[in-house]
C-alpha cells in the first residue's frame, strides 16, 4: 500500500494537471505577429533601408517646407548676382540668371516627387489591371495583352517617352503620361507571372469549385497574394520615374520654365561647367540622392518581403 501511494504522489508531481496548464496558457499574453509587422521589423534592422527612408524624408520635408526654409523667389531674376559661388547669403550659389539655387532645388523637389508619385500610380494601376486580366483568364486575352507589352518593351524607354511627349507636346502633364505608359508593361508582366503561378493553387481551385465568381476570387485571393512584389517594384519605379522625368527636362520636353525642375537645371548649367560648377553639382547630386534613396528602400522591402531572403 505504501509503495502504491508513493507512486501515485510521484506521478502527480511529474504529470501536470491539464486544467492548470490551460489556466497558465490563458493567463499569458500571446501576441500574433502579422506579416506587415514582421516586414516593419525586418526593415528596422536594415541600415541601408533606414538611410533610404531618411534621404526621401529629407527631400519630402524640404519640398513641403520650401517657403519656410528660403525667402528667395523661384522666378525672380537678379543678373547682378549671377553665378555667385556658395556663401552665407546663397547656400548653394546662384545660377546664370541670378536665381538662388537652393530655392530652386527645394521647389524642384516638389516637382520631381510629384512626377514620381503620379507616374508610378498610373503605371501601377493600369499595369496591375492588365496583368491580372492576362494572367487569370489566359488564352487569347493573355496573347493580346502580352503582345502589347512586348511592343512597348521593344523600344528603349527614354526614346518611347520622347516620342510620346513629342506627339502630345512638352508639358508636365504629358511627361507624367509618357512616364506612366512606358512603365505599364513592367508592372503588367510582373503581375501576370505572379497570377499565373497563383491561379493553379489548390485554394483557388477550391474557390472555383464552390462557385465563387472570378471578380471575388481576384479581389480576395489573387490580388492580396500579389501585393508584395508590386510594392517592391513600385518603390523602385519611383526612382526610375524621377530619373526619366529629369531626362525629359534636360531635353526640354518635360517641365517648362519658369517652373523649377532638376533636369532642366542641369540643362541650363551645362554651359557653365568650368566657370560655375556648383550650378551643375546641386541638381545632379539631388537627383542621385533621391534615386539612391528609393533604390535602398526597394532593396530593403524586397529582403523583408521575400521569405528566402530572411535569416
Short mmCIF file of N, CA and C in Angstrom, two decimals, residues 12-194:
data_model
loop_
_atom_site.label_atom_id
_atom_site.label_comp_id
_atom_site.label_asym_id
_atom_site.label_seq_id
_atom_site.Cartn_x
_atom_site.Cartn_y
_atom_site.Cartn_z
N UNK A 12 1.76 12.38 -9.74
CA UNK A 12 1.09 13.68 -9.67
C UNK A 12 2.08 14.82 -9.76
N UNK A 13 3.30 14.57 -9.21
CA UNK A 13 4.31 15.62 -9.29
C UNK A 13 4.87 15.78 -10.72
N UNK A 14 5.00 14.64 -11.44
CA UNK A 14 5.60 14.68 -12.77
C UNK A 14 4.63 15.10 -13.87
N UNK A 15 3.37 14.63 -13.76
CA UNK A 15 2.38 14.92 -14.80
C UNK A 15 1.57 16.14 -14.38
N UNK A 16 1.65 17.22 -15.10
CA UNK A 16 0.90 18.42 -14.71
C UNK A 16 -0.58 18.26 -14.96
N UNK A 17 -1.37 19.00 -14.19
CA UNK A 17 -2.82 18.98 -14.32
C UNK A 17 -3.21 19.76 -15.58
N UNK A 18 -3.97 19.12 -16.52
CA UNK A 18 -4.34 19.83 -17.76
C UNK A 18 -5.11 21.11 -17.49
N UNK A 19 -5.96 21.13 -16.47
CA UNK A 19 -6.73 22.33 -16.15
C UNK A 19 -5.81 23.48 -15.76
N UNK A 20 -4.77 23.14 -14.94
CA UNK A 20 -3.84 24.18 -14.52
C UNK A 20 -3.00 24.68 -15.69
N UNK A 21 -2.61 23.73 -16.59
CA UNK A 21 -1.84 24.14 -17.76
C UNK A 21 -2.64 25.09 -18.63
N UNK A 22 -3.93 24.79 -18.83
CA UNK A 22 -4.80 25.65 -19.62
C UNK A 22 -4.93 27.03 -19.01
N UNK A 23 -5.07 27.05 -17.65
CA UNK A 23 -5.17 28.35 -16.98
C UNK A 23 -3.89 29.14 -17.14
N UNK A 24 -2.74 28.43 -17.10
CA UNK A 24 -1.47 29.12 -17.23
C UNK A 24 -1.30 29.71 -18.62
N UNK A 25 -1.70 28.96 -19.65
CA UNK A 25 -1.59 29.46 -21.02
C UNK A 25 -2.54 30.63 -21.26
N UNK A 26 -3.78 30.51 -20.71
CA UNK A 26 -4.75 31.58 -20.90
C UNK A 26 -4.31 32.87 -20.24
N UNK A 27 -3.55 32.74 -19.16
CA UNK A 27 -3.14 33.93 -18.42
C UNK A 27 -2.00 34.66 -19.12
N UNK A 28 -1.29 33.95 -20.03
CA UNK A 28 -0.19 34.58 -20.73
C UNK A 28 -0.71 35.36 -21.94
N UNK A 29 -0.01 36.44 -22.24
CA UNK A 29 -0.38 37.24 -23.40
C UNK A 29 0.37 36.71 -24.61
N UNK A 30 -0.39 36.19 -25.57
CA UNK A 30 0.20 35.65 -26.79
C UNK A 30 -0.04 36.65 -27.91
N UNK A 31 1.04 37.23 -28.41
CA UNK A 31 0.94 38.25 -29.45
C UNK A 31 1.24 37.63 -30.80
N UNK A 32 0.29 37.71 -31.70
CA UNK A 32 0.48 37.20 -33.05
C UNK A 32 1.11 38.29 -33.92
N UNK A 33 2.20 37.94 -34.57
CA UNK A 33 2.92 38.90 -35.40
C UNK A 33 2.37 38.81 -36.82
N UNK A 34 1.79 39.89 -37.31
CA UNK A 34 1.25 39.92 -38.67
C UNK A 34 2.41 40.05 -39.67
N UNK A 35 2.16 39.70 -40.94
CA UNK A 35 3.22 39.85 -41.95
C UNK A 35 3.73 41.26 -42.08
N UNK A 36 2.84 42.26 -41.94
CA UNK A 36 3.27 43.65 -42.08
C UNK A 36 4.12 44.09 -40.91
N UNK A 37 3.78 43.62 -39.68
CA UNK A 37 4.63 43.94 -38.53
C UNK A 37 5.99 43.28 -38.67
N UNK A 38 5.99 42.06 -39.20
CA UNK A 38 7.26 41.36 -39.41
C UNK A 38 8.09 42.09 -40.46
N UNK A 39 7.44 42.60 -41.50
CA UNK A 39 8.15 43.36 -42.53
C UNK A 39 8.75 44.64 -41.95
N UNK A 40 7.97 45.35 -41.14
CA UNK A 40 8.47 46.57 -40.50
C UNK A 40 9.65 46.27 -39.58
N UNK A 41 9.57 45.14 -38.89
CA UNK A 41 10.67 44.74 -38.00
C UNK A 41 11.94 44.46 -38.80
N UNK A 42 11.78 43.78 -39.94
CA UNK A 42 12.93 43.49 -40.79
C UNK A 42 13.52 44.77 -41.38
N UNK A 43 12.66 45.72 -41.73
CA UNK A 43 13.15 46.98 -42.29
C UNK A 43 13.94 47.78 -41.26
N UNK A 44 13.48 47.74 -40.01
CA UNK A 44 14.20 48.48 -38.96
C UNK A 44 15.60 47.92 -38.74
N UNK A 45 15.80 46.66 -39.07
CA UNK A 45 17.12 46.05 -38.92
C UNK A 45 18.03 46.34 -40.11
N UNK A 46 17.44 46.80 -41.21
CA UNK A 46 18.21 47.05 -42.43
C UNK A 46 18.71 48.50 -42.42
N UNK A 47 20.01 48.67 -42.22
CA UNK A 47 20.57 50.02 -42.11
C UNK A 47 20.45 50.79 -43.42
N UNK A 48 20.65 50.11 -44.54
CA UNK A 48 20.58 50.80 -45.83
C UNK A 48 19.15 51.27 -46.11
N UNK A 49 18.15 50.47 -45.73
CA UNK A 49 16.76 50.89 -45.92
C UNK A 49 16.46 52.12 -45.06
N UNK A 50 16.99 52.15 -43.84
CA UNK A 50 16.79 53.31 -42.97
C UNK A 50 17.43 54.55 -43.58
N UNK A 51 18.62 54.39 -44.15
CA UNK A 51 19.27 55.52 -44.81
C UNK A 51 18.42 56.02 -45.97
N UNK A 52 17.85 55.08 -46.74
CA UNK A 52 16.96 55.47 -47.84
C UNK A 52 15.75 56.24 -47.35
N UNK A 53 15.13 55.78 -46.27
CA UNK A 53 13.99 56.49 -45.69
C UNK A 53 14.38 57.90 -45.26
N UNK A 54 15.54 58.04 -44.65
CA UNK A 54 15.99 59.36 -44.19
C UNK A 54 16.19 60.31 -45.36
N UNK A 55 16.80 59.80 -46.44
CA UNK A 55 17.04 60.63 -47.63
C UNK A 55 15.72 61.12 -48.23
N UNK A 56 14.78 60.19 -48.43
CA UNK A 56 13.50 60.56 -49.04
C UNK A 56 12.71 61.47 -48.12
N UNK A 57 12.73 61.20 -46.83
CA UNK A 57 12.02 62.06 -45.88
C UNK A 57 12.60 63.47 -45.90
N UNK A 58 13.92 63.59 -46.02
CA UNK A 58 14.56 64.90 -46.08
C UNK A 58 14.04 65.71 -47.28
N UNK A 59 13.98 65.09 -48.45
CA UNK A 59 13.54 65.82 -49.64
C UNK A 59 12.04 66.10 -49.60
N UNK A 60 11.25 65.21 -48.98
CA UNK A 60 9.82 65.49 -48.83
C UNK A 60 9.61 66.70 -47.94
N UNK A 61 10.30 66.74 -46.81
CA UNK A 61 10.20 67.88 -45.89
C UNK A 61 10.72 69.14 -46.56
N UNK A 62 11.81 69.01 -47.30
CA UNK A 62 12.38 70.17 -47.99
C UNK A 62 11.39 70.75 -48.99
N UNK A 63 10.72 69.89 -49.74
CA UNK A 63 9.76 70.36 -50.73
C UNK A 63 8.54 70.99 -50.09
N UNK A 64 8.02 70.37 -49.02
CA UNK A 64 6.82 70.89 -48.37
C UNK A 64 7.11 72.19 -47.62
N UNK A 65 8.30 72.28 -47.04
CA UNK A 65 8.64 73.46 -46.22
C UNK A 65 9.47 74.47 -46.99
N UNK A 66 9.46 74.39 -48.32
CA UNK A 66 10.28 75.31 -49.12
C UNK A 66 10.02 76.78 -48.81
N UNK A 67 8.75 77.21 -48.68
CA UNK A 67 8.54 78.64 -48.36
C UNK A 67 9.08 79.05 -47.01
N UNK A 68 9.27 78.09 -46.10
CA UNK A 68 9.75 78.40 -44.76
C UNK A 68 11.27 78.41 -44.66
N UNK A 69 11.93 77.62 -45.50
CA UNK A 69 13.39 77.49 -45.38
C UNK A 69 14.13 78.47 -46.28
N UNK A 70 13.42 79.14 -47.18
CA UNK A 70 14.08 80.11 -48.04
C UNK A 70 13.15 81.30 -48.26
N UNK A 71 13.75 82.46 -48.39
CA UNK A 71 12.97 83.69 -48.60
C UNK A 71 13.11 84.23 -50.02
N UNK A 72 13.87 83.53 -50.84
CA UNK A 72 14.08 84.00 -52.21
C UNK A 72 12.95 83.51 -53.12
N UNK A 73 12.76 84.24 -54.20
CA UNK A 73 11.76 83.87 -55.19
C UNK A 73 12.35 82.85 -56.17
N UNK A 74 11.49 81.96 -56.65
CA UNK A 74 11.93 80.95 -57.61
C UNK A 74 12.15 81.56 -58.99
N UNK A 75 11.34 82.53 -59.35
CA UNK A 75 11.34 83.05 -60.72
C UNK A 75 12.09 84.37 -60.86
N UNK A 76 12.26 85.10 -59.75
CA UNK A 76 12.85 86.44 -59.85
C UNK A 76 14.31 86.36 -60.30
N UNK A 77 14.64 87.12 -61.32
CA UNK A 77 16.00 87.14 -61.85
C UNK A 77 16.75 88.38 -61.36
N UNK A 78 17.98 88.15 -60.90
CA UNK A 78 18.84 89.24 -60.44
C UNK A 78 20.19 89.08 -61.13
N UNK A 79 20.30 89.68 -62.30
CA UNK A 79 21.51 89.49 -63.10
C UNK A 79 22.76 90.04 -62.42
N UNK A 80 22.56 90.94 -61.46
CA UNK A 80 23.71 91.47 -60.72
C UNK A 80 24.38 90.37 -59.91
N UNK A 81 23.59 89.40 -59.46
CA UNK A 81 24.11 88.32 -58.61
C UNK A 81 24.34 87.02 -59.38
N UNK A 82 24.45 87.08 -60.70
CA UNK A 82 24.57 85.85 -61.48
C UNK A 82 25.89 85.14 -61.22
N UNK A 83 25.80 83.82 -61.13
CA UNK A 83 26.95 82.92 -60.97
C UNK A 83 27.79 83.25 -59.74
N UNK A 84 27.14 83.61 -58.65
CA UNK A 84 27.85 83.79 -57.39
C UNK A 84 28.10 82.43 -56.74
N UNK A 85 29.28 82.20 -56.20
CA UNK A 85 29.57 80.91 -55.55
C UNK A 85 28.80 80.76 -54.24
N UNK A 86 28.75 79.55 -53.69
CA UNK A 86 28.05 79.34 -52.41
C UNK A 86 28.59 80.27 -51.32
N UNK A 87 27.67 80.83 -50.54
CA UNK A 87 28.03 81.76 -49.47
C UNK A 87 26.96 81.69 -48.39
N UNK A 88 27.13 82.53 -47.35
CA UNK A 88 26.12 82.57 -46.29
C UNK A 88 24.80 83.11 -46.81
N UNK A 89 24.85 83.98 -47.79
CA UNK A 89 23.63 84.55 -48.34
C UNK A 89 22.95 83.57 -49.29
N UNK A 90 23.74 82.91 -50.12
CA UNK A 90 23.23 81.91 -51.07
C UNK A 90 23.97 80.60 -50.79
N UNK A 91 23.31 79.68 -50.09
CA UNK A 91 23.97 78.46 -49.60
C UNK A 91 24.56 77.61 -50.73
N UNK A 92 23.87 77.54 -51.85
CA UNK A 92 24.35 76.73 -52.98
C UNK A 92 24.74 77.60 -54.18
N UNK A 93 24.86 78.90 -53.96
CA UNK A 93 25.23 79.82 -55.03
C UNK A 93 24.03 80.25 -55.85
N UNK A 94 24.32 80.93 -56.95
CA UNK A 94 23.26 81.41 -57.86
C UNK A 94 23.55 80.89 -59.26
N UNK A 95 22.49 80.89 -60.11
CA UNK A 95 22.65 80.39 -61.48
C UNK A 95 22.97 81.54 -62.43
N UNK A 96 22.88 81.27 -63.73
CA UNK A 96 23.27 82.25 -64.74
C UNK A 96 22.30 83.42 -64.83
N UNK A 97 21.14 83.30 -64.17
CA UNK A 97 20.17 84.40 -64.14
C UNK A 97 20.07 85.04 -62.76
N UNK A 98 20.98 84.69 -61.87
CA UNK A 98 21.00 85.29 -60.54
C UNK A 98 20.00 84.70 -59.58
N UNK A 99 19.38 83.59 -59.91
CA UNK A 99 18.39 82.96 -59.02
C UNK A 99 19.09 82.06 -58.01
N UNK A 100 18.55 82.02 -56.80
CA UNK A 100 19.13 81.23 -55.73
C UNK A 100 18.94 79.74 -56.03
N UNK A 101 20.04 78.98 -56.08
CA UNK A 101 19.98 77.57 -56.47
C UNK A 101 19.31 76.74 -55.38
N UNK A 102 19.57 77.04 -54.12
CA UNK A 102 18.94 76.27 -53.04
C UNK A 102 17.42 76.39 -53.09
N UNK A 103 16.94 77.59 -53.40
CA UNK A 103 15.49 77.80 -53.51
C UNK A 103 14.91 76.95 -54.64
N UNK A 104 15.61 76.92 -55.77
CA UNK A 104 15.12 76.14 -56.90
C UNK A 104 15.23 74.64 -56.64
N UNK A 105 16.22 74.22 -55.89
CA UNK A 105 16.32 72.80 -55.51
C UNK A 105 15.16 72.41 -54.60
N UNK A 106 14.84 73.29 -53.65
CA UNK A 106 13.75 73.00 -52.71
C UNK A 106 12.41 72.91 -53.42
N UNK A 107 12.12 73.88 -54.27
CA UNK A 107 10.85 73.84 -55.00
C UNK A 107 10.87 72.76 -56.09
N UNK A 108 12.04 72.47 -56.62
CA UNK A 108 12.14 71.41 -57.62
C UNK A 108 11.89 70.03 -57.03
N UNK A 109 12.13 69.87 -55.72
CA UNK A 109 11.83 68.59 -55.07
C UNK A 109 10.35 68.28 -55.15
N UNK A 110 9.52 69.32 -55.05
CA UNK A 110 8.06 69.12 -55.19
C UNK A 110 7.73 68.52 -56.55
N UNK A 111 8.32 69.11 -57.60
CA UNK A 111 8.01 68.66 -58.96
C UNK A 111 8.48 67.23 -59.18
N UNK A 112 9.71 66.92 -58.77
CA UNK A 112 10.26 65.58 -59.01
C UNK A 112 9.49 64.52 -58.26
N UNK A 113 9.17 64.77 -57.00
CA UNK A 113 8.41 63.79 -56.22
C UNK A 113 6.98 63.66 -56.73
N UNK A 114 6.42 64.76 -57.21
CA UNK A 114 5.07 64.72 -57.80
C UNK A 114 5.08 63.87 -59.06
N UNK A 115 6.08 64.06 -59.90
CA UNK A 115 6.19 63.26 -61.12
C UNK A 115 6.32 61.78 -60.77
N UNK A 116 7.19 61.46 -59.81
CA UNK A 116 7.37 60.07 -59.42
C UNK A 116 6.10 59.45 -58.89
N UNK A 117 5.37 60.18 -58.05
CA UNK A 117 4.17 59.62 -57.43
C UNK A 117 3.08 59.36 -58.46
N UNK A 118 2.73 60.37 -59.25
CA UNK A 118 1.61 60.21 -60.17
C UNK A 118 1.95 59.27 -61.33
N UNK A 119 3.18 59.31 -61.81
CA UNK A 119 3.57 58.41 -62.90
C UNK A 119 3.54 56.96 -62.44
N UNK A 120 4.09 56.69 -61.27
CA UNK A 120 4.10 55.32 -60.76
C UNK A 120 2.70 54.86 -60.40
N UNK A 121 1.88 55.76 -59.86
CA UNK A 121 0.49 55.39 -59.53
C UNK A 121 -0.28 54.99 -60.78
N UNK A 122 -0.14 55.76 -61.86
CA UNK A 122 -0.82 55.42 -63.10
C UNK A 122 -0.33 54.11 -63.69
N UNK A 123 1.01 53.93 -63.72
CA UNK A 123 1.57 52.69 -64.25
C UNK A 123 1.18 51.50 -63.38
N UNK A 124 1.14 51.71 -62.07
CA UNK A 124 0.77 50.63 -61.15
C UNK A 124 -0.67 50.19 -61.36
N UNK A 125 -1.57 51.15 -61.51
CA UNK A 125 -2.99 50.82 -61.67
C UNK A 125 -3.25 50.06 -62.97
N UNK A 126 -2.83 50.64 -64.09
CA UNK A 126 -3.12 50.01 -65.38
C UNK A 126 -2.29 48.74 -65.59
N UNK A 127 -1.04 48.76 -65.14
CA UNK A 127 -0.21 47.56 -65.29
C UNK A 127 -0.75 46.40 -64.47
N UNK A 128 -1.18 46.67 -63.23
CA UNK A 128 -1.74 45.61 -62.38
C UNK A 128 -3.05 45.08 -62.96
N UNK A 129 -3.88 45.99 -63.45
CA UNK A 129 -5.16 45.59 -64.03
C UNK A 129 -4.96 44.69 -65.24
N UNK A 130 -4.11 45.11 -66.17
CA UNK A 130 -3.87 44.32 -67.37
C UNK A 130 -3.16 43.01 -67.05
N UNK A 131 -2.23 43.06 -66.09
CA UNK A 131 -1.52 41.84 -65.72
C UNK A 131 -2.43 40.79 -65.09
N UNK A 132 -3.37 41.22 -64.25
CA UNK A 132 -4.32 40.29 -63.64
C UNK A 132 -5.24 39.68 -64.70
N UNK A 133 -5.73 40.52 -65.59
CA UNK A 133 -6.63 40.03 -66.65
C UNK A 133 -5.90 39.01 -67.53
N UNK A 134 -4.66 39.34 -67.93
CA UNK A 134 -3.91 38.44 -68.81
C UNK A 134 -3.55 37.14 -68.10
N UNK A 135 -3.10 37.23 -66.87
CA UNK A 135 -2.66 36.03 -66.17
C UNK A 135 -3.80 35.14 -65.72
N UNK A 136 -4.94 35.72 -65.36
CA UNK A 136 -6.04 34.93 -64.80
C UNK A 136 -6.88 34.27 -65.90
N UNK A 137 -7.20 35.02 -66.95
CA UNK A 137 -8.08 34.48 -67.98
C UNK A 137 -7.31 33.72 -69.07
N UNK A 138 -6.06 34.11 -69.33
CA UNK A 138 -5.25 33.39 -70.29
C UNK A 138 -5.80 33.42 -71.70
N UNK A 139 -5.39 32.39 -72.49
CA UNK A 139 -5.84 32.20 -73.87
C UNK A 139 -5.61 33.45 -74.72
N UNK A 140 -6.61 33.84 -75.52
CA UNK A 140 -6.42 34.93 -76.46
C UNK A 140 -6.30 36.27 -75.75
N UNK A 141 -6.92 36.41 -74.57
CA UNK A 141 -6.79 37.65 -73.80
C UNK A 141 -5.33 37.86 -73.39
N UNK A 142 -4.72 36.79 -72.89
CA UNK A 142 -3.31 36.85 -72.50
C UNK A 142 -2.43 37.14 -73.70
N UNK A 143 -2.74 36.54 -74.84
CA UNK A 143 -1.92 36.74 -76.03
C UNK A 143 -1.96 38.20 -76.49
N UNK A 144 -3.14 38.79 -76.52
CA UNK A 144 -3.27 40.18 -76.98
C UNK A 144 -2.55 41.13 -76.04
N UNK A 145 -2.79 41.00 -74.74
CA UNK A 145 -2.16 41.91 -73.77
C UNK A 145 -0.65 41.72 -73.74
N UNK A 146 -0.20 40.48 -73.82
CA UNK A 146 1.24 40.22 -73.80
C UNK A 146 1.93 40.81 -75.02
N UNK A 147 1.26 40.76 -76.18
CA UNK A 147 1.87 41.35 -77.39
C UNK A 147 1.96 42.87 -77.25
N UNK A 148 0.97 43.48 -76.60
CA UNK A 148 1.04 44.93 -76.36
C UNK A 148 2.23 45.26 -75.46
N UNK A 149 2.42 44.45 -74.41
CA UNK A 149 3.58 44.65 -73.54
C UNK A 149 4.88 44.49 -74.32
N UNK A 150 4.95 43.49 -75.18
CA UNK A 150 6.17 43.25 -75.96
C UNK A 150 6.47 44.42 -76.89
N UNK A 151 5.44 44.99 -77.48
CA UNK A 151 5.65 46.14 -78.38
C UNK A 151 6.21 47.33 -77.60
N UNK A 152 5.64 47.60 -76.42
CA UNK A 152 6.12 48.72 -75.62
C UNK A 152 7.55 48.49 -75.13
N UNK A 153 7.86 47.24 -74.78
CA UNK A 153 9.20 46.93 -74.28
C UNK A 153 10.23 46.84 -75.39
N UNK A 154 9.78 46.77 -76.65
CA UNK A 154 10.72 46.69 -77.76
C UNK A 154 11.47 48.01 -77.97
N UNK A 155 10.89 49.11 -77.51
CA UNK A 155 11.52 50.42 -77.66
C UNK A 155 12.31 50.76 -76.39
N UNK A 156 13.46 51.39 -76.50
CA UNK A 156 14.12 51.93 -75.30
C UNK A 156 13.19 52.91 -74.58
N UNK A 157 13.12 52.79 -73.28
CA UNK A 157 12.12 53.54 -72.52
C UNK A 157 12.21 55.04 -72.73
N UNK A 158 13.42 55.59 -72.70
CA UNK A 158 13.55 57.04 -72.82
C UNK A 158 13.17 57.50 -74.23
N UNK A 159 13.48 56.70 -75.26
CA UNK A 159 13.11 57.07 -76.62
C UNK A 159 11.60 57.03 -76.81
N UNK A 160 10.95 56.03 -76.19
CA UNK A 160 9.50 55.96 -76.27
C UNK A 160 8.86 57.15 -75.55
N UNK A 161 9.43 57.53 -74.40
CA UNK A 161 8.91 58.69 -73.68
C UNK A 161 9.08 59.97 -74.50
N UNK A 162 10.23 60.10 -75.17
CA UNK A 162 10.46 61.28 -76.02
C UNK A 162 9.44 61.32 -77.16
N UNK A 163 9.16 60.15 -77.76
CA UNK A 163 8.21 60.10 -78.87
C UNK A 163 6.80 60.49 -78.40
N UNK A 164 6.41 60.00 -77.23
CA UNK A 164 5.07 60.32 -76.71
C UNK A 164 4.93 61.81 -76.40
N UNK A 165 5.96 62.36 -75.74
CA UNK A 165 5.91 63.78 -75.41
C UNK A 165 5.97 64.64 -76.67
N UNK A 166 6.73 64.19 -77.67
CA UNK A 166 6.80 64.95 -78.92
C UNK A 166 5.44 64.99 -79.62
N UNK A 167 4.66 63.92 -79.48
CA UNK A 167 3.33 63.88 -80.09
C UNK A 167 2.34 64.72 -79.28
N UNK A 168 2.38 64.57 -77.95
CA UNK A 168 1.40 65.25 -77.10
C UNK A 168 1.76 66.70 -76.82
N UNK A 169 3.06 67.02 -76.87
CA UNK A 169 3.51 68.37 -76.54
C UNK A 169 4.27 68.39 -75.23
N UNK A 170 5.23 69.29 -75.13
CA UNK A 170 6.07 69.38 -73.95
C UNK A 170 5.33 70.07 -72.80
N UNK A 171 5.10 69.33 -71.72
CA UNK A 171 4.48 69.88 -70.52
C UNK A 171 4.63 68.88 -69.38
N UNK A 172 4.36 69.31 -68.16
CA UNK A 172 4.46 68.42 -67.01
C UNK A 172 3.44 67.29 -67.10
N UNK A 173 2.22 67.61 -67.48
CA UNK A 173 1.17 66.60 -67.57
C UNK A 173 1.50 65.54 -68.61
N UNK A 174 1.98 65.96 -69.76
CA UNK A 174 2.32 65.00 -70.81
C UNK A 174 3.54 64.17 -70.44
N UNK A 175 4.46 64.76 -69.69
CA UNK A 175 5.61 63.98 -69.21
C UNK A 175 5.15 62.90 -68.25
N UNK A 176 4.18 63.22 -67.37
CA UNK A 176 3.62 62.21 -66.47
C UNK A 176 2.98 61.07 -67.25
N UNK A 177 2.21 61.41 -68.30
CA UNK A 177 1.55 60.39 -69.11
C UNK A 177 2.59 59.50 -69.79
N UNK A 178 3.63 60.11 -70.36
CA UNK A 178 4.65 59.34 -71.06
C UNK A 178 5.38 58.39 -70.12
N UNK A 179 5.76 58.88 -68.94
CA UNK A 179 6.48 58.03 -67.99
C UNK A 179 5.59 56.91 -67.48
N UNK A 180 4.31 57.20 -67.28
CA UNK A 180 3.38 56.15 -66.84
C UNK A 180 3.23 55.08 -67.90
N UNK A 181 3.12 55.46 -69.17
CA UNK A 181 2.92 54.49 -70.25
C UNK A 181 4.12 53.56 -70.38
N UNK A 182 5.33 54.10 -70.32
CA UNK A 182 6.50 53.24 -70.52
C UNK A 182 6.75 52.31 -69.34
N UNK A 183 6.12 52.58 -68.20
CA UNK A 183 6.29 51.70 -67.03
C UNK A 183 5.14 50.70 -66.87
N UNK A 184 4.08 50.84 -67.66
CA UNK A 184 2.95 49.91 -67.55
C UNK A 184 3.37 48.46 -67.83
N UNK A 185 4.12 48.17 -68.90
CA UNK A 185 4.46 46.76 -69.15
C UNK A 185 5.34 46.14 -68.07
N UNK A 186 6.11 46.94 -67.35
CA UNK A 186 6.95 46.39 -66.27
C UNK A 186 6.07 45.84 -65.16
N UNK A 187 5.08 46.62 -64.74
CA UNK A 187 4.15 46.14 -63.72
C UNK A 187 3.27 45.02 -64.27
N UNK A 188 2.85 45.16 -65.53
CA UNK A 188 1.96 44.17 -66.12
C UNK A 188 2.58 42.79 -66.20
N UNK A 189 3.81 42.70 -66.66
CA UNK A 189 4.46 41.39 -66.78
C UNK A 189 4.75 40.79 -65.41
N UNK A 190 5.12 41.65 -64.46
CA UNK A 190 5.38 41.15 -63.11
C UNK A 190 4.12 40.54 -62.50
N UNK A 191 2.99 41.27 -62.59
CA UNK A 191 1.73 40.78 -62.03
C UNK A 191 1.24 39.56 -62.80
N UNK A 192 1.38 39.57 -64.11
CA UNK A 192 0.94 38.43 -64.92
C UNK A 192 1.63 37.14 -64.49
N UNK A 193 2.94 37.19 -64.33
CA UNK A 193 3.67 35.97 -63.93
C UNK A 193 3.26 35.51 -62.55
N UNK A 194 2.98 36.45 -61.67
CA UNK A 194 2.55 36.10 -60.31
C UNK A 194 1.16 35.46 -60.33
#
